[in-house]
Coordinates of C-alpha atoms in Angstrom, one line a residue:
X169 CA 123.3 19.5 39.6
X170 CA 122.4 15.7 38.1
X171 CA 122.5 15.1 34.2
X172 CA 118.7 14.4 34.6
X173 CA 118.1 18.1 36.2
X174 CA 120.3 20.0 33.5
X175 CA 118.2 18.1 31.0
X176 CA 114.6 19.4 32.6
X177 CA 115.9 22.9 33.1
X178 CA 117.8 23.1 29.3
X179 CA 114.3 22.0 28.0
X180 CA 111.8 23.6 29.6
X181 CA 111.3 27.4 28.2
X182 CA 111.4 30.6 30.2
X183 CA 107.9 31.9 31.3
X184 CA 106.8 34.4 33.2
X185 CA 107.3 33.5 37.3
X186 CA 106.8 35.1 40.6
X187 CA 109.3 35.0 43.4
X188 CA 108.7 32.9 46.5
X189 CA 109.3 36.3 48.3
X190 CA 106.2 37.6 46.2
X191 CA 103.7 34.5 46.8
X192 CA 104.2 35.2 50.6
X193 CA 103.3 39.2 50.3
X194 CA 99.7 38.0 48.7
X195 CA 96.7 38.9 50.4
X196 CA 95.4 35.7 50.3
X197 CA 98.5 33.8 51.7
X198 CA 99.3 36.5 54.6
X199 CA 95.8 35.1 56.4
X200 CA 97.7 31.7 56.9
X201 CA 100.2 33.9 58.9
X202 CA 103.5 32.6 57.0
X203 CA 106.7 32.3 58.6
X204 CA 109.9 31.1 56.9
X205 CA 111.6 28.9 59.1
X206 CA 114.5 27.9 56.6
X207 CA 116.5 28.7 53.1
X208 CA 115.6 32.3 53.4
X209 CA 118.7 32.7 51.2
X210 CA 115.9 31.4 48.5
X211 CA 113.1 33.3 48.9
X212 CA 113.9 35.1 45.1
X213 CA 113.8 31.7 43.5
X214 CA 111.0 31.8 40.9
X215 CA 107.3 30.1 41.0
X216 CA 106.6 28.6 38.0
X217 CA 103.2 26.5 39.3
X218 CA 102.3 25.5 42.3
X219 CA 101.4 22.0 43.0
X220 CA 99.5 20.5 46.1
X221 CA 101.0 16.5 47.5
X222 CA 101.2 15.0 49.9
X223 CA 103.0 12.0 48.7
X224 CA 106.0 11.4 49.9
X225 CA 107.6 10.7 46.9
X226 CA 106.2 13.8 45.1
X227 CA 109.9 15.1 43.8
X228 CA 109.2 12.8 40.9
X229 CA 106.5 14.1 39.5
X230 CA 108.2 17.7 39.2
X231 CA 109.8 19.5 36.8
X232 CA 111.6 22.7 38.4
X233 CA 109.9 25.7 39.6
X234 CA 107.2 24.5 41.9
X235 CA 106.1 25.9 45.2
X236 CA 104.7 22.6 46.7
X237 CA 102.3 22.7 49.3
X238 CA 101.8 19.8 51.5
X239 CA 100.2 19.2 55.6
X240 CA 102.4 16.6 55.5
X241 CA 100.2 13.6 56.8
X242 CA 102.3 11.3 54.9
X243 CA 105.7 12.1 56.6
X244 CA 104.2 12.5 60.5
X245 CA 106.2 10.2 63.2
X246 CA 109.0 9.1 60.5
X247 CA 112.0 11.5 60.7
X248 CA 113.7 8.9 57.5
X249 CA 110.9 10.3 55.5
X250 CA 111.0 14.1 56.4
X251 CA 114.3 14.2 55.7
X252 CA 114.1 11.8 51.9
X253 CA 110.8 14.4 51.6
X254 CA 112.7 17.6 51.8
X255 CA 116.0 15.8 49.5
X256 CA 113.8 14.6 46.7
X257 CA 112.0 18.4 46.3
X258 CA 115.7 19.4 46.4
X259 CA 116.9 17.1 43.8
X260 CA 113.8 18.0 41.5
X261 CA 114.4 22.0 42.4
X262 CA 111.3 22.8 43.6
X263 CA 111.1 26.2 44.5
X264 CA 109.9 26.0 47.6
X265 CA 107.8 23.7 50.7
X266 CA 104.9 25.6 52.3
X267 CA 103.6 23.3 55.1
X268 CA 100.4 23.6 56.9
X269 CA 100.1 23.3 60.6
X270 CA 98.0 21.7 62.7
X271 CA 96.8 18.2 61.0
X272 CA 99.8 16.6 61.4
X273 CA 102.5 19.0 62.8
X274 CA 101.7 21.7 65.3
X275 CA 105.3 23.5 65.1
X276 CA 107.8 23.1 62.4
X277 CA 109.5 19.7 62.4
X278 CA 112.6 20.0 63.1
X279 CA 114.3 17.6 60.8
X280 CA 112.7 19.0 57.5
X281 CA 114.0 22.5 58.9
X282 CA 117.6 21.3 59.1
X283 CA 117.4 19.4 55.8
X284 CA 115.8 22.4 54.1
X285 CA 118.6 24.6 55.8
X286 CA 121.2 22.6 54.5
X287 CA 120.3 22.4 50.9
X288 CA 119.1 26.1 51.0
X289 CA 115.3 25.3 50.1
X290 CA 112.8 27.5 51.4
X291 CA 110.5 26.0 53.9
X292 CA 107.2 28.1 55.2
X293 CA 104.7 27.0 57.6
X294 CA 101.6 28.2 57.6
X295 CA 100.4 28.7 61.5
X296 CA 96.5 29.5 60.7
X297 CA 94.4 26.8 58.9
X298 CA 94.5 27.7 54.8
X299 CA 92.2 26.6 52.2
X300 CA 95.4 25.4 49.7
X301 CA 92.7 25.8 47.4
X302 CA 92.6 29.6 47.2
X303 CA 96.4 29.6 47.0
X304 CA 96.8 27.9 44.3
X305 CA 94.3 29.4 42.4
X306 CA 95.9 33.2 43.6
X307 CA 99.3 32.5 41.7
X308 CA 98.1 30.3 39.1
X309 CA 95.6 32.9 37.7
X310 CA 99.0 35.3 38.4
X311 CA 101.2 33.5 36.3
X312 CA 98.4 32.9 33.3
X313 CA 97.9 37.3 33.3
X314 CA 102.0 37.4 33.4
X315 CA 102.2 35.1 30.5
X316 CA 99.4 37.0 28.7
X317 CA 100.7 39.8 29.3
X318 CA 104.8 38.8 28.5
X319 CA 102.7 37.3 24.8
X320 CA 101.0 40.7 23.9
X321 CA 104.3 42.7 24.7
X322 CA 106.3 40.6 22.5
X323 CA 103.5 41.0 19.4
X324 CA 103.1 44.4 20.2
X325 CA 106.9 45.0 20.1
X326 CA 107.4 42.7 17.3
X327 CA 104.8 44.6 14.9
X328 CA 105.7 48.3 16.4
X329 CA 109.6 47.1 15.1
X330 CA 108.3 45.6 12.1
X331 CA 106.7 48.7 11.1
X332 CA 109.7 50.9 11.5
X333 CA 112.1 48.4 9.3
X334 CA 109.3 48.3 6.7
X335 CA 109.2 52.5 6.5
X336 CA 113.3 52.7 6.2
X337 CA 114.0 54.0 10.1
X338 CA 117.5 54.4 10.8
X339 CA 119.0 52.1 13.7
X340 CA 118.4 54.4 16.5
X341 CA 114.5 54.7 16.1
X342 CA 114.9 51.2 16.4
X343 CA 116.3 51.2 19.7
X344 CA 114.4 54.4 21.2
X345 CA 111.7 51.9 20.7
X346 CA 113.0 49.1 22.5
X347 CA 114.2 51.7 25.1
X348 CA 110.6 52.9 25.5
X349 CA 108.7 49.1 25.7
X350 CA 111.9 48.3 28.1
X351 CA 111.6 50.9 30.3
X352 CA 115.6 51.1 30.7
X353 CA 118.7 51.7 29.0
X354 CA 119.4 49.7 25.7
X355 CA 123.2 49.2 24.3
X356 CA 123.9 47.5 20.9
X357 CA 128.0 46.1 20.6
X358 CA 130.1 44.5 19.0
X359 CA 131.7 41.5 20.1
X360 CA 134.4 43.2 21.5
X361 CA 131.9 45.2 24.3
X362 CA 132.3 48.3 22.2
X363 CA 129.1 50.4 22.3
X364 CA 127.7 50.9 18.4
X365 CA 124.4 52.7 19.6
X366 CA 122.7 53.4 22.7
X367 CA 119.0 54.4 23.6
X368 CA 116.8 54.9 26.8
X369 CA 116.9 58.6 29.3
X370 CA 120.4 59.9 28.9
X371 CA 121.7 60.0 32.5
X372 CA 120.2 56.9 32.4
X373 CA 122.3 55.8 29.7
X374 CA 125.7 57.7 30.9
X375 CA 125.5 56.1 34.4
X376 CA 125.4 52.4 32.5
X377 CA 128.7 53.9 30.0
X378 CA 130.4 55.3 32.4
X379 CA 132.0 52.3 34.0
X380 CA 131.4 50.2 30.5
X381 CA 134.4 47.8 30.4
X382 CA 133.9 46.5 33.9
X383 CA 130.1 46.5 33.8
X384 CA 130.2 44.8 30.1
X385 CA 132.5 42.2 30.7
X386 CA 130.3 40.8 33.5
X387 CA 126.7 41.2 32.0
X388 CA 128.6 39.2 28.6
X389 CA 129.2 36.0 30.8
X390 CA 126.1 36.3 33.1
X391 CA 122.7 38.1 33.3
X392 CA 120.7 39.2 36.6
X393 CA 120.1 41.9 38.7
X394 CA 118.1 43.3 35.6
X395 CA 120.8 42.7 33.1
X396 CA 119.2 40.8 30.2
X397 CA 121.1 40.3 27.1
X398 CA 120.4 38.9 23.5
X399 CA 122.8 37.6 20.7
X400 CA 123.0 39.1 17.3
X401 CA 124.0 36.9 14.7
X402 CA 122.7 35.0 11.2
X403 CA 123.8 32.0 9.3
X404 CA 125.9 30.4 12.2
X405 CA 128.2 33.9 12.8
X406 CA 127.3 36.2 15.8
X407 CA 128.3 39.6 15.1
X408 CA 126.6 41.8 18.4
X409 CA 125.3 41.9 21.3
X410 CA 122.2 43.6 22.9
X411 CA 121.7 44.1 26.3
X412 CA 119.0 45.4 28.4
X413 CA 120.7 47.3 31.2
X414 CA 118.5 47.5 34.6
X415 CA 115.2 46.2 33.0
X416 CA 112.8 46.2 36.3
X417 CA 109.9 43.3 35.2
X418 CA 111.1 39.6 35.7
X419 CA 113.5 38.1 33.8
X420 CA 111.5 35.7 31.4
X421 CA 109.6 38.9 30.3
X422 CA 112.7 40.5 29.9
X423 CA 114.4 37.7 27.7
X424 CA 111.1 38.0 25.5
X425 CA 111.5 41.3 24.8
X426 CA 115.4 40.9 24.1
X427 CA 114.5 38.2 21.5
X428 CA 112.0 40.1 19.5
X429 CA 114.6 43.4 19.5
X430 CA 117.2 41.1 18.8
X431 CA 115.2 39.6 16.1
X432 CA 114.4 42.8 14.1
X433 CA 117.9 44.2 14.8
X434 CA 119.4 41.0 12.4
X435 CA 116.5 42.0 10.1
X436 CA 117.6 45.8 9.8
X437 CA 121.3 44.8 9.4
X438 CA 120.7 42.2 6.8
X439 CA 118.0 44.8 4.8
X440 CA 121.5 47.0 4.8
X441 CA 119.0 50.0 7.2
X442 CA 117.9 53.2 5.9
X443 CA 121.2 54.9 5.0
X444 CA 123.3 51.8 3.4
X445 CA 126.2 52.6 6.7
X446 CA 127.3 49.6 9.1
X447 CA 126.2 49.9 12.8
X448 CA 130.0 50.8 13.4
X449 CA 130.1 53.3 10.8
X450 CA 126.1 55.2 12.3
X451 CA 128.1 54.5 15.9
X452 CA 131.2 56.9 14.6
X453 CA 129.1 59.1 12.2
X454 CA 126.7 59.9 15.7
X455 CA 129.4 60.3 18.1
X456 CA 131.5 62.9 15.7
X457 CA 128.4 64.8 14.4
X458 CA 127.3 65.4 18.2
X459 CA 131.0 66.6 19.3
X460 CA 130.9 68.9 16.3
X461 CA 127.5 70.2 16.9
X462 CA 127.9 71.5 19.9
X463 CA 124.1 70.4 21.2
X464 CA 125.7 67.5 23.6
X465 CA 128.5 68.8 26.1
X466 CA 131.5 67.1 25.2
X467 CA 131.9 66.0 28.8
X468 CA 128.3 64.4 28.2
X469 CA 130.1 62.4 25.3
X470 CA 132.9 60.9 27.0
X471 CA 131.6 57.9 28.4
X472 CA 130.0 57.0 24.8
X473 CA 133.6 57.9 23.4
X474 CA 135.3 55.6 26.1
X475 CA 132.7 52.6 25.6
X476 CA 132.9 53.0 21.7
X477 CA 136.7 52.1 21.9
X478 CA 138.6 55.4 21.8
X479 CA 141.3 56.0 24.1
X480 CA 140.7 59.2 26.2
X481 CA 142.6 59.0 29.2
X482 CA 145.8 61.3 28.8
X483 CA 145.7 62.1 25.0
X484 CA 146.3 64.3 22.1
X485 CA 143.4 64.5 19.8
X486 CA 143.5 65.6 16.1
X487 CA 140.5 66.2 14.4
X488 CA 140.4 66.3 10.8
X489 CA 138.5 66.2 7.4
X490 CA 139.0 64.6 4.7
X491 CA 137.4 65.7 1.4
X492 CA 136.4 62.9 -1.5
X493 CA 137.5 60.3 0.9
X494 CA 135.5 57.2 2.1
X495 CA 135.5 56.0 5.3
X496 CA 136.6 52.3 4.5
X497 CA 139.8 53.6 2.8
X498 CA 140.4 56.3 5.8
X499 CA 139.8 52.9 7.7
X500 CA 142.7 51.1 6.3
X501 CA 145.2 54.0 6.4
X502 CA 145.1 54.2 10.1
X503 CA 145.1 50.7 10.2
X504 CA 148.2 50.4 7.9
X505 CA 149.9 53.9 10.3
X506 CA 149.1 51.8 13.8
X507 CA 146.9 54.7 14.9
X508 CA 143.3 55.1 16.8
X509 CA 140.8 57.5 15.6
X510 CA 136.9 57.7 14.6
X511 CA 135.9 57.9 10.9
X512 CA 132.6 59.2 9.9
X513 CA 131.0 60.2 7.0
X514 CA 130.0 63.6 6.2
X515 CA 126.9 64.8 4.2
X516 CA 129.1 66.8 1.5
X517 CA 131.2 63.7 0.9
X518 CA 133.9 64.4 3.1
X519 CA 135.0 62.4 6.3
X520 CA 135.8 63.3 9.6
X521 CA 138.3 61.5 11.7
X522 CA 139.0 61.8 15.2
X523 CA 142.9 61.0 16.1
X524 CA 143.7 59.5 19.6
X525 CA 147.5 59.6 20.4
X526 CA 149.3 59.0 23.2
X527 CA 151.3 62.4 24.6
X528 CA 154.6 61.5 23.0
X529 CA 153.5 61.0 19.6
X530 CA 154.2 63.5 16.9
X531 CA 150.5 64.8 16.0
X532 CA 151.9 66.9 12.3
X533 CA 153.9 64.2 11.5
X534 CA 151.8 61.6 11.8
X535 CA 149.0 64.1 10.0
X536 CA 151.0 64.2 7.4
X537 CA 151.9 60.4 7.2
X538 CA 148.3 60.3 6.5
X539 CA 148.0 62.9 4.1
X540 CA 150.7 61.0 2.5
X541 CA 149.4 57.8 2.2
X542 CA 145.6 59.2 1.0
X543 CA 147.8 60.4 -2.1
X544 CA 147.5 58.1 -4.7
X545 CA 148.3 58.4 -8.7
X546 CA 144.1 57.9 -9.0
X547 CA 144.1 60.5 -6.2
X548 CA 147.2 63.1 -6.5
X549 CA 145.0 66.0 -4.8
X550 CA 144.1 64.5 -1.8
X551 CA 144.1 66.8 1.2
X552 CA 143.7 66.7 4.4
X553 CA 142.0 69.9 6.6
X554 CA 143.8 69.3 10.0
X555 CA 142.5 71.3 13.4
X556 CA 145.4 72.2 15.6
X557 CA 145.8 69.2 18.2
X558 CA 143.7 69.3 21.0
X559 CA 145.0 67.9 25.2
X560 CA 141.8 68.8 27.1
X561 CA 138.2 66.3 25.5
X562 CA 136.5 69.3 26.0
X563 CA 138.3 71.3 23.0
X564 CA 137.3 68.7 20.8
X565 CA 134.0 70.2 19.6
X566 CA 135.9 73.3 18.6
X567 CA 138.5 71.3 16.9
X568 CA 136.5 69.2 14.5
X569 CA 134.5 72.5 13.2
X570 CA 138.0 74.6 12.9
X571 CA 138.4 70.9 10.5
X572 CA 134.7 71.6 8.7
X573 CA 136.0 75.6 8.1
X574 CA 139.2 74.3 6.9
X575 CA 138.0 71.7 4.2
X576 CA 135.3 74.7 2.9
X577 CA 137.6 76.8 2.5
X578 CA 140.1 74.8 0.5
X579 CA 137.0 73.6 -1.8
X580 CA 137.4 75.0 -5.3
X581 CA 140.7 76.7 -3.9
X582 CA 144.3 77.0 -6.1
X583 CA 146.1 74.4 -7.6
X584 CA 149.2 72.6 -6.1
X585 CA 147.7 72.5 -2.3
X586 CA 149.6 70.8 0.4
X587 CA 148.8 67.5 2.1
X588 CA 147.5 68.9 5.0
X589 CA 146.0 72.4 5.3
X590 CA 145.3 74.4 8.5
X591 CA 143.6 77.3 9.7
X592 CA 146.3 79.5 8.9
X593 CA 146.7 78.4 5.5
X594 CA 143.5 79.4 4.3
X595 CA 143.5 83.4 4.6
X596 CA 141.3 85.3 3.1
X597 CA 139.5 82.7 1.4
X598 CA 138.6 81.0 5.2
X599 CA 137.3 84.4 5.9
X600 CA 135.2 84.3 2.8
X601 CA 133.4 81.1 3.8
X602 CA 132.5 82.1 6.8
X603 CA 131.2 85.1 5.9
X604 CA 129.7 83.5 2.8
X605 CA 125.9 83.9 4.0
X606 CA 125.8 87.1 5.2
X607 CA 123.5 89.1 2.4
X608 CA 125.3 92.2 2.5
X609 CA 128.3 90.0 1.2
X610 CA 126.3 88.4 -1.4
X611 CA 124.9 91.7 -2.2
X612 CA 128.6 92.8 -2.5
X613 CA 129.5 89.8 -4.4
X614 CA 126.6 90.4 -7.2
X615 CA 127.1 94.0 -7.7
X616 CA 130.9 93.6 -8.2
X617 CA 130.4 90.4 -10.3
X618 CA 127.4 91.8 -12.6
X619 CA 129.0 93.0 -15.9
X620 CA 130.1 88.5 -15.9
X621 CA 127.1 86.7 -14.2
X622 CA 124.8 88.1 -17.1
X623 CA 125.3 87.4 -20.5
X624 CA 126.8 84.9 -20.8
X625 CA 129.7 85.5 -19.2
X626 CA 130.6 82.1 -17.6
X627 CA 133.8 81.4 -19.8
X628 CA 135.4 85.0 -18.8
X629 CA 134.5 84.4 -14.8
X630 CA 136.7 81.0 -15.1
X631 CA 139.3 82.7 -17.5
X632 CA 139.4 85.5 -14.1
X633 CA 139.3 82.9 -11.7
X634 CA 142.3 81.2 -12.9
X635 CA 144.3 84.6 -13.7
X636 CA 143.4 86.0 -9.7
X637 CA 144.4 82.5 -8.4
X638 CA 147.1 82.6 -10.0
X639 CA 148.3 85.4 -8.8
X640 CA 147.5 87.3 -11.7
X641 CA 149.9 85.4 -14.0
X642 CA 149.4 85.9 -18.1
X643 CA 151.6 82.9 -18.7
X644 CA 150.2 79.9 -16.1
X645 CA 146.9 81.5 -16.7
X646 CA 147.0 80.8 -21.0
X647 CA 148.7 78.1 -20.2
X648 CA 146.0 76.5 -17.9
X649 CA 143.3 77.6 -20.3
X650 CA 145.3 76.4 -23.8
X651 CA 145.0 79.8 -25.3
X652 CA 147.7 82.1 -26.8
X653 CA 148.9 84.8 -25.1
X654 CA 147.4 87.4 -27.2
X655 CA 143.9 85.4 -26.9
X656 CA 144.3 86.0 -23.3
X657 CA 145.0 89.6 -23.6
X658 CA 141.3 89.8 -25.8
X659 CA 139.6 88.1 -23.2
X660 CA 141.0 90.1 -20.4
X661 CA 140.4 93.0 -22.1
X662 CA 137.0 92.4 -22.1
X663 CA 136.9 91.3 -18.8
X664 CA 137.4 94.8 -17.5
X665 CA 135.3 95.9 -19.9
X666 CA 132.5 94.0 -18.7
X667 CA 133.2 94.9 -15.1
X668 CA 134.3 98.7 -15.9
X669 CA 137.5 98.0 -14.0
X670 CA 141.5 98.4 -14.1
X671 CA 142.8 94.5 -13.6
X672 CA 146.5 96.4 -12.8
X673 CA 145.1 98.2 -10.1
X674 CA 145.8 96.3 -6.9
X675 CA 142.6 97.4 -4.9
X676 CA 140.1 97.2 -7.8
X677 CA 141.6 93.5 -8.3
X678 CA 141.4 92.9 -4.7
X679 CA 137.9 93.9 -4.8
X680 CA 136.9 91.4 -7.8
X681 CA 139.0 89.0 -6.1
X682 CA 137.2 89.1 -2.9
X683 CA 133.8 88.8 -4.4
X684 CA 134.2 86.0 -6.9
X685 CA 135.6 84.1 -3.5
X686 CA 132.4 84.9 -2.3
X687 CA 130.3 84.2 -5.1
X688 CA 132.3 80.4 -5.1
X689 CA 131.3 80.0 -1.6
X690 CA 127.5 81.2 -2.5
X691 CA 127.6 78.2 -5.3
X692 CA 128.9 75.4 -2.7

């Protein structure tokens, strides 16, 4: 390709075109009874005008794009100029030569055929006489309702977006919107080709993840077969990528449509989006609430869990929670430890992290490498709810709500807790929070709990708290509540009082016990 051809293709802007293959399916063009006689190789080159010369020079006054149709008066008896005729529409990249028959060639000359052959442009002839005329007018009033139509679908997808970002939608409306104008899958990534967000019919969208790395890769250096990609960047930085996976209309279209998504998508990012996260943070966040939810089949989630970044071929994962801690800090722990995991945010403050280690790596110590680091002299109770490690993806779902049972139940729980904490650590208290919702256990809970909950009882259900959690210990418990011993005595005297029971007797201490848990689990 010339200098002076990259400069009229880098200039001239992407509109709407039909193939060459199309032009020759129209009604109107079918009459002339086409037949390609070389470059068929070409025939998906796109129209952009079509243009009626018969000067032999005519590759001058083109620009790229151009089906030119010629009877080729000019170029009968002088095989020189048949030959220049078909190198200059080369050199100017026409799109294609449609030559009428009859006035000055009754078959196909056969030195524009081999010169069109050779430089793979498209030649038709047209064997019936064809008002040029009619054909012209055909694609041109085409490629006008195309570019109409390519205009109003860019406002219409421009405002419809607009509106969203104005009423605080999250990211993922935003996309389900671009999905729907698009007709195909839509992925938002990173730089890297790691998936943040995803929209469009879910097989759909799994087909396009399941291969990701491969399919990514080439779609980031090239676009075609309905591959259509859009940077995402502001202020000289690009930070994303969107691509339009399969998109079926033609390519300019296509590229419109990317633009104006890609154009709101920097405007949600830079208005921080309705819930103040990063795209990579809503990516994690989506992935881990849909394992734990159990609504998506894990199996369903492990393309998006491959094309997000996490290992999954072959490894131990440990899901955990983290109460109190934000997901930038969890963030830099792994970072700091060398491992791979998701973060997310939870709604009750607390993150989840997913852990992916190879076979060989110790999954408790490492846990508790974590837990380690998390505690902090600002931080000395940080814990860590740990599921037991999980082999098989599909466990995982179990795993990160064993995690979400686990950090309940140590909420509001004894002093001095571990690091980490597991299922079997929690006891009756798990049991409790489980259990929490049921009404006859909130029935129990009230009825055993009445003589304190009324009247003002609130500092003699902490002063019982303490004494039960501490295993009913007068010392640590006036210690912990900066009384006297004998002051204690008073006040669990009239704790029992109060409650008509005997604190001494195991069972009726038990039974208090049991149902303060569960009025703590009632109050969050």
């Amino acid at each position: 390709m010339t200098m002076t051809s990259e400069f009229r293709r880098a200039s001239r802007p992407e509109e709407p075109a039909l193939s060459v293959r199309q032009v020759l399916t129209l009604e109107r063009v079918l009459a002339g009874e086409p037949e390609v006689v070389a470059g068929a190789d070409g025939l998906d080159r796109a129209v952009r005008w079509v243009h009626v010369a018969e000067a032999a020079d005519v590759g001058v006054m083109l620009t790229g794009g151009e089906m030119v149709l010629t009877t080729g008066v000019l170029l009968a008896g002088d095989e020189a100029k048949q030959a220049a005729y078909i190198q200059s529409l080369h050199r100017a990249e026409a799109a294609a030569v449609v030559l009428g028959l009859g006035r000055a060639f009754p078959t196909p000359p056969e030195v524009m055929r081999r010169a069109a052959e050779r430089c793979g442009l498209p030649l038709v002839v047209l064997h019936r006489p064809f008002p040029f005329a009619e054909l012209t007018e055909e694609v041109q009033s085409r490629l006008v309702r195309a570019k109409f139509a390519a205009v109003s679908l860019s406002e219409s997808v421009r405002t419809s977006l607009t509106a969203l970002i104005t009423s605080g939608a999250p990211l993922q409306r935003l996309l389900d919107e671009v999905a729907q104008h698009s007709g195909c899958p839509v992925v938002l990534t990173n730089l890297a080709h790691r998936v943040l967000a995803t929209a469009g019919e879910r097989p759909a969208v799994d087909d396009v993840l399941r291969d990701w790395e491969r399919i990514a890769r080439q779609a980031g250096g090239s676009e075609g077969d309905g591959w259509v990609r859009a940077e995402l960047g502001g202020r000289g930085e690009r930070w994303g990528r969107l691509l339009l996976c399969g998109y079926r209309g033609d390519l300019a279209t296509g590229r419109l449509l990317a633009d104006r998504a890609a154009e709101a998508l920097v405007l949600h990012r830079m208005l921080g989006g309705a819930s103040g996260r990063t795209w990579e943070e809503q990516s994690a966040h989506g992935l881990l609430t849909d394992l734990a939810s159990g609504t998506v089949p894990a199996r369903h989630l492990l393309p998006r869990a491959r094309a997000a970044g996490l290992p999954v071929n072959r490894r131990t994962f440990v899901p955990l929670v983290v109460p109190g801690a934000e997901p930038e800090r969890l963030d830099r722990v792994l970072r700091t430890l060398g491992l791979t995991g998701l973060v997310a945010e939870l709604a009750d403050g607390a993150s989840a992290v997913l852990l992916s280690l190879a076979r060989d790596q110790d999954a408790e110590a490492l846990t508790g490498r974590l837990a380690a680091r998390l505690r902090t002299p600002e931080l000395p109770d940080a814990v860590v709810a740990a599921a037991d490690p999980r082999t098989c993806w599909d466990d995982v779902p179990a795993g990160l709500r064993e995690a979400r049972h686990v950090a309940d139940a140590v909420a509001g729980a004894a002093l001095d807790r571990p690091a980490v904490v597991r299922l079997r650590d929690v006891h009756l208290r798990g049991l409790i929070r489980l259990l929490r919702d049921d009404p006859q256990v909130q029935s129990f809970a009230e009825r055993e709990l009445d003589g304190l909950l009324c009247g003002g009882g609130g500092e003699l259900l902490d002063v019982l708290r303490t004494y039960l959690a501490t295993g009913r210990n007068k010392s640590r418990t006036a210690q912990l509540h900066h009384v006297s011993r004998p002051a204690l005595y008073r006040r669990l005297e009239a704790i029992q009082a109060r409650l008509g029971i005997d604190l001494d007797d195991f069972e009726q201490a038990a039974s208090v016990h049991i149902a303060l848990l569960a009025h703590d689990a009632q109050q969050g």
